[in-house]
Amino acid sequence: MNASFHVLDTHTGGELTRVLLAPEIGLQPGSPREQLDQLRTRLDWVRVALTSEPRGTPFAVGAVVTPPVQSTETIGQSSTADGDSWNVIFFNNVGYLGMCGHGLIGVVEALRHQQRIDTGQHVFQTPAGRVTAQLEPDGQVTFTGVESYCYQHDVQVSLADGSQVTGDIAYGGNWFFLVAHPDVASDSIESLSRRCQQIRDAIDRDQIRGEDGAIIDHIELCGRLQPGESVGPHGQETAGCHSFVLCPGGHFDRSPCGTGTSAKLASLAARGKLEPGQTWIQQSVTGNRFLARYTPARRGVFVTLTGKAHVIAETRQIMDPDDPLRLGLGS
Ligand code: PYC
């Protein structure tokens, strides 16, 4: 176990991303899937320590980043070749994520802050696939994620209180159950969280799954934008929704959730409710917005999404061998 390693914290619309470099924790180079395997089997203590008390928080998403093989120097204007790509593995308080949109924006901002990348395009490999990100001079990040698709429409679920909900099962880098909920903007966080938890319990009870038996670990409620909120970046009337996403570990995403936005656009596209290239506003309960659009793909869509992260802390995490709680309470 490394005695100490460096962590850079960012937030995207209030959602935390803790960014660390693979070599500092002894993660060997490899494909994202090989590295995911190493993290699960040999280095899971890093995830546990950074997402539990006293050093961490269950609200954090972590990102373990491996620099491109060619160079660890600043990558300039246009590093679009896959040889220059960064590997990123995302984790949370209960496990590992295929992709994470707010986290990817946080990683780009962290690498910019450390002067490891410059403005321009950069390529990231994640366990879910290849993602390209464009860093603008004002810090805005626009990325195109993995292919997103709607797997099943109008799936009926009976909740424990006897009520019924109908939702779409869609993939956006993670698996989502998407339910219309007109009052997202006015309901309390407690009530939205309870609703999502009831849906998740019912899905688990009925073993409703994504493709190939994939667990649907994110629940997304989508409601109406409020008057005045549907004004797009150029002052034009723009389609969109207020969304609330319950994450696998039980906390809600403070950001509009990048993979959740991608799943939403896949669902809208499959229903013919949004045109390719049309701008979509996805707004979280913190008021933070992602602007998204899609291009059609073989099976579903490629979603391109813009957001911004900020660096909030830089720490050296110390693993004192004499500290019985160095790996977190309960470990
Ligand atoms: O932004 O994709 C996302 C995400 C997933 C879980 C938390 N945020």
Tab-separated table of C-alpha atoms and ligand atoms in Angstrom:
chain	number	residue	atom	x	y	z
A	1	MET	CA	0.000	0.000	0.000
A	2	ASN	CA	1.405	3.398	-0.962
A	3	ALA	CA	1.978	5.549	2.137
A	4	SER	CA	0.517	8.633	0.480
A	5	PHE	CA	-0.958	9.825	-2.780
A	6	HIS	CA	-2.226	13.044	-4.260
A	7	VAL	CA	-5.952	13.755	-4.854
A	8	LEU	CA	-7.500	16.673	-6.707
A	9	ASP	CA	-11.144	17.380	-5.915
A	10	THR	CA	-13.447	19.037	-8.429
A	11	HIS	CA	-17.175	19.575	-8.551
A	12	THR	CA	-19.525	19.686	-11.506
A	13	GLY	CA	-22.743	21.446	-10.540
A	14	GLY	CA	-22.098	20.464	-6.913
A	15	GLU	CA	-21.273	16.805	-7.623
A	16	LEU	CA	-17.830	15.853	-6.344
A	17	THR	CA	-15.157	14.072	-8.375
A	18	ARG	CA	-11.917	12.977	-6.646
A	19	VAL	CA	-9.190	12.597	-9.262
A	20	LEU	CA	-6.036	10.554	-8.699
A	21	LEU	CA	-3.255	9.286	-10.909
A	22	ALA	CA	-2.906	5.534	-11.459
A	23	PRO	CA	0.898	5.314	-10.956
A	24	GLU	CA	0.600	6.928	-7.502
A	25	ILE	CA	-1.541	4.090	-6.181
A	26	GLY	CA	0.396	1.334	-7.984
A	27	LEU	CA	-2.208	0.685	-10.708
A	28	GLN	CA	-0.339	-0.935	-13.615
A	29	PRO	CA	-0.958	0.104	-17.244
A	30	GLY	CA	-3.454	-1.954	-19.238
A	31	SER	CA	-6.795	-1.646	-20.969
A	32	PRO	CA	-9.568	0.005	-18.906
A	33	ARG	CA	-11.104	-3.431	-18.302
A	34	GLU	CA	-7.774	-4.886	-17.135
A	35	GLN	CA	-7.256	-1.902	-14.880
A	36	LEU	CA	-10.802	-2.234	-13.541
A	37	ASP	CA	-9.946	-5.819	-12.661
A	38	GLN	CA	-6.779	-4.723	-10.852
A	39	LEU	CA	-8.714	-2.102	-8.895
A	40	ARG	CA	-11.390	-4.607	-7.888
A	41	THR	CA	-9.016	-7.346	-6.827
A	42	ARG	CA	-5.940	-5.551	-5.477
A	43	LEU	CA	-6.658	-1.865	-4.935
A	44	ASP	CA	-10.269	-1.655	-3.801
A	45	TRP	CA	-9.057	-0.116	-0.534
A	46	VAL	CA	-8.438	3.155	-2.444
A	47	ARG	CA	-12.121	3.355	-3.438
A	48	VAL	CA	-13.290	2.457	0.068
A	49	ALA	CA	-10.943	4.948	1.763
A	50	LEU	CA	-11.931	7.854	-0.529
A	51	THR	CA	-15.678	7.274	-0.235
A	52	SER	CA	-15.996	6.624	3.486
A	53	GLU	CA	-15.403	8.502	6.717
A	54	PRO	CA	-13.224	9.987	8.063
A	55	ARG	CA	-11.236	10.877	4.922
A	56	GLY	CA	-13.976	10.565	2.341
A	57	THR	CA	-17.658	10.942	1.695
A	58	PRO	CA	-20.249	8.594	0.192
A	59	PHE	CA	-21.194	11.443	-2.175
A	60	ALA	CA	-17.870	11.279	-4.004
A	61	VAL	CA	-17.236	9.783	-7.394
A	62	GLY	CA	-13.575	8.870	-7.794
A	63	ALA	CA	-11.611	8.832	-11.050
A	64	VAL	CA	-8.338	6.931	-11.418
A	65	VAL	CA	-6.528	8.411	-14.404
A	66	THR	CA	-3.673	6.837	-16.396
A	67	PRO	CA	-1.644	9.224	-18.578
A	68	PRO	CA	-1.068	8.384	-22.257
A	69	VAL	CA	1.895	6.089	-22.846
A	70	GLN	CA	3.736	8.442	-25.212
A	71	SER	CA	4.178	11.292	-22.832
A	72	THR	CA	3.267	12.623	-19.440
A	73	GLU	CA	4.088	16.143	-20.630
A	74	THR	CA	1.414	18.662	-21.563
A	75	ILE	CA	-0.718	17.286	-24.377
A	76	GLY	CA	-1.288	20.102	-26.827
A	77	GLN	CA	-3.987	21.349	-29.116
A	78	SER	CA	-5.133	18.191	-30.821
A	79	SER	CA	-4.342	14.874	-29.188
A	80	THR	CA	-7.086	12.931	-30.909
A	81	ALA	CA	-5.056	9.833	-31.783
A	82	ASP	CA	-5.910	6.902	-29.539
A	83	GLY	CA	-2.200	6.455	-28.753
A	84	ASP	CA	-2.507	9.708	-26.820
A	85	SER	CA	-5.567	8.637	-24.899
A	86	TRP	CA	-6.020	8.688	-21.150
A	87	ASN	CA	-7.585	5.764	-19.303
A	88	VAL	CA	-10.177	6.663	-16.666
A	89	ILE	CA	-11.872	4.298	-14.238
A	90	PHE	CA	-14.700	5.781	-12.180
A	91	PHE	CA	-15.847	4.512	-8.806
A	92	ASN	CA	-18.339	5.379	-6.075
A	93	ASN	CA	-19.166	4.242	-2.554
A	94	VAL	CA	-20.563	0.894	-3.712
A	95	GLY	CA	-18.430	-0.075	-6.706
A	96	TYR	CA	-17.242	0.939	-10.169
A	97	LEU	CA	-19.012	2.822	-12.963
A	98	GLY	CA	-18.804	2.137	-16.726
A	99	MET	CA	-18.627	5.868	-17.388
A	100	CYS	CA	-19.450	9.071	-15.567
A	101	GLY	CA	-20.288	12.312	-17.363
A	102	HIS	CA	-19.923	14.810	-14.538
A	103	GLY	CA	-16.767	12.903	-13.532
A	104	LEU	CA	-15.281	13.135	-17.021
A	105	ILE	CA	-15.802	16.909	-16.984
A	106	GLY	CA	-14.128	16.959	-13.553
A	107	VAL	CA	-11.172	14.925	-14.851
A	108	VAL	CA	-10.642	17.308	-17.783
A	109	GLU	CA	-10.709	20.298	-15.406
A	110	ALA	CA	-8.292	18.566	-13.000
A	111	LEU	CA	-5.846	17.788	-15.830
A	112	ARG	CA	-6.104	21.386	-17.071
A	113	HIS	CA	-5.467	22.680	-13.534
A	114	GLN	CA	-2.349	20.510	-13.286
A	115	GLN	CA	-1.254	21.773	-16.726
A	116	ARG	CA	-1.267	18.213	-18.049
A	117	ILE	CA	-3.570	19.151	-20.928
A	118	ASP	CA	-4.198	22.257	-22.947
A	119	THR	CA	-7.328	23.467	-24.731
A	120	GLY	CA	-8.337	21.253	-27.641
A	121	GLN	CA	-9.522	17.703	-28.072
A	122	HIS	CA	-8.536	14.787	-25.857
A	123	VAL	CA	-9.403	11.105	-25.920
A	124	PHE	CA	-10.350	9.035	-22.877
A	125	GLN	CA	-10.828	5.274	-22.670
A	126	THR	CA	-13.308	4.081	-20.050
A	127	PRO	CA	-14.587	0.587	-19.231
A	128	ALA	CA	-17.735	1.514	-21.201
A	129	GLY	CA	-15.748	2.686	-24.246
A	130	ARG	CA	-14.078	5.643	-25.929
A	131	VAL	CA	-15.003	9.220	-25.060
A	132	THR	CA	-13.693	12.374	-26.734
A	133	ALA	CA	-13.634	15.691	-24.908
A	134	GLN	CA	-13.053	19.215	-26.129
A	135	LEU	CA	-11.651	21.694	-23.595
A	136	GLU	CA	-12.520	25.314	-24.411
A	137	PRO	CA	-10.465	28.336	-23.274
A	138	ASP	CA	-13.251	29.317	-20.812
A	139	GLY	CA	-13.081	25.883	-19.154
A	140	GLN	CA	-16.261	24.518	-20.723
A	141	VAL	CA	-15.943	20.854	-21.602
A	142	THR	CA	-17.886	19.275	-24.444
A	143	PHE	CA	-17.668	15.515	-24.635
A	144	THR	CA	-19.142	12.803	-26.815
A	145	GLY	CA	-19.821	9.670	-24.833
A	146	VAL	CA	-20.235	6.016	-25.718
A	147	GLU	CA	-23.142	4.883	-27.890
A	148	SER	CA	-26.379	5.272	-25.917
A	149	TYR	CA	-29.566	3.380	-26.669
A	150	CYS	CA	-33.050	2.703	-25.449
A	151	TYR	CA	-33.370	-0.997	-24.597
A	152	GLN	CA	-37.061	-1.202	-23.644
A	153	HIS	CA	-39.972	1.237	-23.769
A	154	ASP	CA	-42.890	1.548	-21.384
A	155	VAL	CA	-41.909	-1.054	-18.811
A	156	GLN	CA	-44.604	-1.261	-16.116
A	157	VAL	CA	-43.534	-1.624	-12.505
A	158	SER	CA	-45.784	-2.063	-9.429
A	159	LEU	CA	-44.444	-0.271	-6.376
A	160	ALA	CA	-44.806	-1.602	-2.836
A	161	ASP	CA	-47.492	1.049	-2.047
A	162	GLY	CA	-49.692	-0.376	-4.819
A	163	SER	CA	-49.050	2.418	-7.329
A	164	GLN	CA	-47.742	1.769	-10.846
A	165	VAL	CA	-44.986	3.500	-12.769
A	166	THR	CA	-44.021	3.150	-16.403
A	167	GLY	CA	-40.480	3.774	-17.552
A	168	ASP	CA	-37.896	3.242	-20.264
A	169	ILE	CA	-34.753	1.182	-19.744
A	170	ALA	CA	-31.884	2.988	-21.452
A	171	TYR	CA	-28.099	2.837	-21.539
A	172	GLY	CA	-25.917	5.951	-21.547
A	173	GLY	CA	-22.636	4.470	-20.249
A	174	ASN	CA	-24.534	3.206	-17.168
A	175	TRP	CA	-28.019	1.651	-16.986
A	176	PHE	CA	-31.026	3.856	-16.225
A	177	PHE	CA	-34.717	3.430	-15.556
A	178	LEU	CA	-36.315	6.663	-16.783
A	179	VAL	CA	-39.660	7.744	-15.382
A	180	ALA	CA	-41.677	10.869	-16.150
A	181	HIS	CA	-42.321	12.829	-12.944
A	182	PRO	CA	-43.799	16.255	-13.724
A	183	ASP	CA	-43.024	17.699	-10.270
A	184	VAL	CA	-39.235	17.234	-10.144
A	185	ALA	CA	-38.730	20.999	-9.820
A	186	SER	CA	-41.164	21.414	-6.906
A	187	ASP	CA	-40.912	18.136	-4.939
A	188	SER	CA	-38.539	17.893	-1.990
A	189	ILE	CA	-35.258	15.995	-2.246
A	190	GLU	CA	-36.574	13.554	0.383
A	191	SER	CA	-39.699	12.827	-1.592
A	192	LEU	CA	-37.794	12.436	-4.888
A	193	SER	CA	-35.233	10.150	-3.241
A	194	ARG	CA	-38.006	8.050	-1.663
A	195	ARG	CA	-39.780	7.724	-5.001
A	196	CYS	CA	-36.589	6.604	-6.754
A	197	GLN	CA	-35.787	4.152	-3.968
A	198	GLN	CA	-39.282	2.631	-4.230
A	199	ILE	CA	-38.790	2.216	-7.971
A	200	ARG	CA	-35.361	0.652	-7.476
A	201	ASP	CA	-36.723	-1.765	-4.851
A	202	ALA	CA	-39.509	-2.826	-7.223
A	203	ILE	CA	-37.100	-3.266	-10.138
A	204	ASP	CA	-34.829	-5.421	-7.973
A	205	ARG	CA	-37.769	-7.424	-6.621
A	206	ASP	CA	-39.054	-8.142	-10.140
A	207	GLN	CA	-35.520	-8.658	-11.494
A	208	ILE	CA	-36.064	-6.121	-14.246
A	209	ARG	CA	-32.720	-5.832	-16.006
A	210	GLY	CA	-30.870	-4.144	-18.835
A	211	GLU	CA	-29.362	-6.016	-21.739
A	212	ASP	CA	-27.584	-9.292	-20.910
A	213	GLY	CA	-28.958	-9.180	-17.382
A	214	ALA	CA	-27.236	-5.873	-16.530
A	215	ILE	CA	-28.333	-4.386	-13.212
A	216	ILE	CA	-30.204	-1.092	-13.621
A	217	ASP	CA	-28.494	0.864	-10.872
A	218	HIS	CA	-29.571	4.446	-11.673
A	219	ILE	CA	-33.143	5.739	-11.428
A	220	GLU	CA	-33.928	8.981	-13.268
A	221	LEU	CA	-37.027	11.115	-12.829
A	222	CYS	CA	-37.693	13.658	-15.579
A	223	GLY	CA	-40.005	16.631	-15.127
A	224	ARG	CA	-40.881	19.886	-16.810
A	225	LEU	CA	-38.606	22.917	-16.961
A	226	GLN	CA	-40.160	25.893	-15.170
A	227	PRO	CA	-41.250	29.072	-17.000
A	228	GLY	CA	-38.140	30.962	-18.092
A	229	GLU	CA	-35.837	27.943	-17.768
A	230	SER	CA	-36.199	26.774	-21.335
A	231	VAL	CA	-34.140	29.636	-22.721
A	232	GLY	CA	-31.123	28.178	-24.499
A	233	PRO	CA	-27.562	29.533	-24.813
A	234	HIS	CA	-28.475	31.906	-27.655
A	235	GLY	CA	-31.695	33.152	-26.090
A	236	GLN	CA	-33.858	30.740	-28.067
A	237	GLU	CA	-36.672	28.538	-26.701
A	238	THR	CA	-35.106	25.111	-26.082
A	239	ALA	CA	-36.465	21.688	-25.143
A	240	GLY	CA	-35.340	20.125	-21.899
A	241	CYS	CA	-36.213	18.679	-18.528
A	242	HIS	CA	-35.592	18.941	-14.818
A	243	SER	CA	-34.053	15.664	-13.776
A	244	PHE	CA	-33.307	13.846	-10.559
A	245	VAL	CA	-31.003	10.830	-10.537
A	246	LEU	CA	-30.601	8.409	-7.671
A	247	CYS	CA	-27.128	6.893	-7.830
A	248	PRO	CA	-26.271	3.271	-6.962
A	249	GLY	CA	-25.002	4.119	-3.460
A	250	GLY	CA	-28.227	5.921	-2.527
A	251	HIS	CA	-27.211	9.557	-2.966
A	252	PHE	CA	-28.693	11.813	-5.627
A	253	ASP	CA	-26.582	13.360	-8.354
A	254	ARG	CA	-26.146	17.073	-7.758
A	255	SER	CA	-25.164	17.490	-11.401
A	256	PRO	CA	-27.614	16.751	-14.237
A	257	CYS	CA	-25.803	13.370	-14.634
A	258	GLY	CA	-23.967	12.970	-17.941
A	259	THR	CA	-24.721	9.302	-18.515
A	260	GLY	CA	-28.308	9.958	-17.391
A	261	THR	CA	-28.632	12.799	-19.903
A	262	SER	CA	-27.259	10.466	-22.585
A	263	ALA	CA	-29.796	7.769	-21.653
A	264	LYS	CA	-32.575	10.377	-21.750
A	265	LEU	CA	-31.610	11.537	-25.257
A	266	ALA	CA	-31.433	7.906	-26.432
A	267	SER	CA	-34.975	7.425	-25.171
A	268	LEU	CA	-36.234	10.671	-26.754
A	269	ALA	CA	-34.545	9.838	-30.063
A	270	ALA	CA	-36.029	6.340	-30.127
A	271	ARG	CA	-39.484	7.861	-29.586
A	272	GLY	CA	-38.923	10.458	-32.317
A	273	LYS	CA	-39.347	13.264	-29.779
A	274	LEU	CA	-36.044	15.046	-30.402
A	275	GLU	CA	-34.351	15.717	-33.719
A	276	PRO	CA	-30.653	15.006	-34.322
A	277	GLY	CA	-28.612	18.130	-33.545
A	278	GLN	CA	-31.423	19.769	-31.566
A	279	THR	CA	-30.234	21.280	-28.270
A	280	TRP	CA	-31.615	19.775	-25.069
A	281	ILE	CA	-31.288	21.337	-21.580
A	282	GLN	CA	-30.928	18.842	-18.740
A	283	GLN	CA	-31.191	20.672	-15.419
A	284	SER	CA	-30.445	19.183	-11.999
A	285	VAL	CA	-32.033	20.068	-8.690
A	286	THR	CA	-29.041	22.325	-7.924
A	287	GLY	CA	-29.965	24.371	-11.000
A	288	ASN	CA	-26.875	23.192	-12.866
A	289	ARG	CA	-27.363	22.533	-16.598
A	290	PHE	CA	-25.867	20.313	-19.233
A	291	LEU	CA	-26.566	21.228	-22.844
A	292	ALA	CA	-26.829	18.130	-24.999
A	293	ARG	CA	-27.566	17.016	-28.540
A	294	TYR	CA	-27.220	13.746	-30.426
A	295	THR	CA	-26.225	12.241	-33.727
A	296	PRO	CA	-27.805	8.956	-34.838
A	297	ALA	CA	-25.632	5.860	-34.477
A	298	ARG	CA	-25.848	2.219	-35.582
A	299	ARG	CA	-27.995	1.128	-32.685
A	300	GLY	CA	-28.816	4.286	-30.783
A	301	VAL	CA	-27.222	7.711	-30.598
A	302	PHE	CA	-23.980	9.460	-29.769
A	303	VAL	CA	-24.698	12.232	-27.298
A	304	THR	CA	-22.512	15.337	-27.132
A	305	LEU	CA	-22.828	17.267	-23.921
A	306	THR	CA	-21.390	20.491	-22.497
A	307	GLY	CA	-20.731	21.331	-18.855
A	308	LYS	CA	-18.135	22.855	-16.575
A	309	ALA	CA	-16.292	21.751	-13.429
A	310	HIS	CA	-14.259	23.643	-10.837
A	311	VAL	CA	-11.268	22.570	-8.767
A	312	ILE	CA	-11.978	22.862	-5.045
A	313	ALA	CA	-9.117	21.134	-3.227
A	314	GLU	CA	-5.761	19.510	-3.635
A	315	THR	CA	-4.717	17.089	-0.890
A	316	ARG	CA	-2.111	14.499	-0.058
A	317	GLN	CA	-3.864	11.495	1.405
A	318	ILE	CA	-1.746	9.893	4.116
A	319	MET	CA	-2.117	6.200	4.963
A	320	ASP	CA	-0.597	5.985	8.423
A	321	PRO	CA	0.021	2.275	9.148
A	322	ASP	CA	-0.670	3.010	12.848
A	323	ASP	CA	-4.134	4.403	12.033
A	324	PRO	CA	-6.719	1.629	12.410
A	325	LEU	CA	-9.219	3.756	10.436
A	326	ARG	CA	-6.892	4.648	7.544
A	327	LEU	CA	-9.122	2.659	5.166
A	328	GLY	CA	-12.335	4.129	6.520
A	329	LEU	CA	-14.920	3.425	9.181
A	330	GLY	CA	-16.365	-0.028	8.794
A	331	SER	CA	-13.555	-1.415	6.645
B	1	PYC	O1	-22.605	12.232	-14.554
B	1	PYC	O2	-22.758	10.279	-15.528
B	1	PYC	C1	-22.755	10.980	-14.526
B	1	PYC	C2	-22.906	10.348	-13.200
B	1	PYC	C3	-23.114	9.037	-12.932
B	1	PYC	C4	-23.184	8.919	-11.543
B	1	PYC	C5	-23.013	10.168	-10.998
B	1	PYC	N1	-22.845	11.035	-12.035
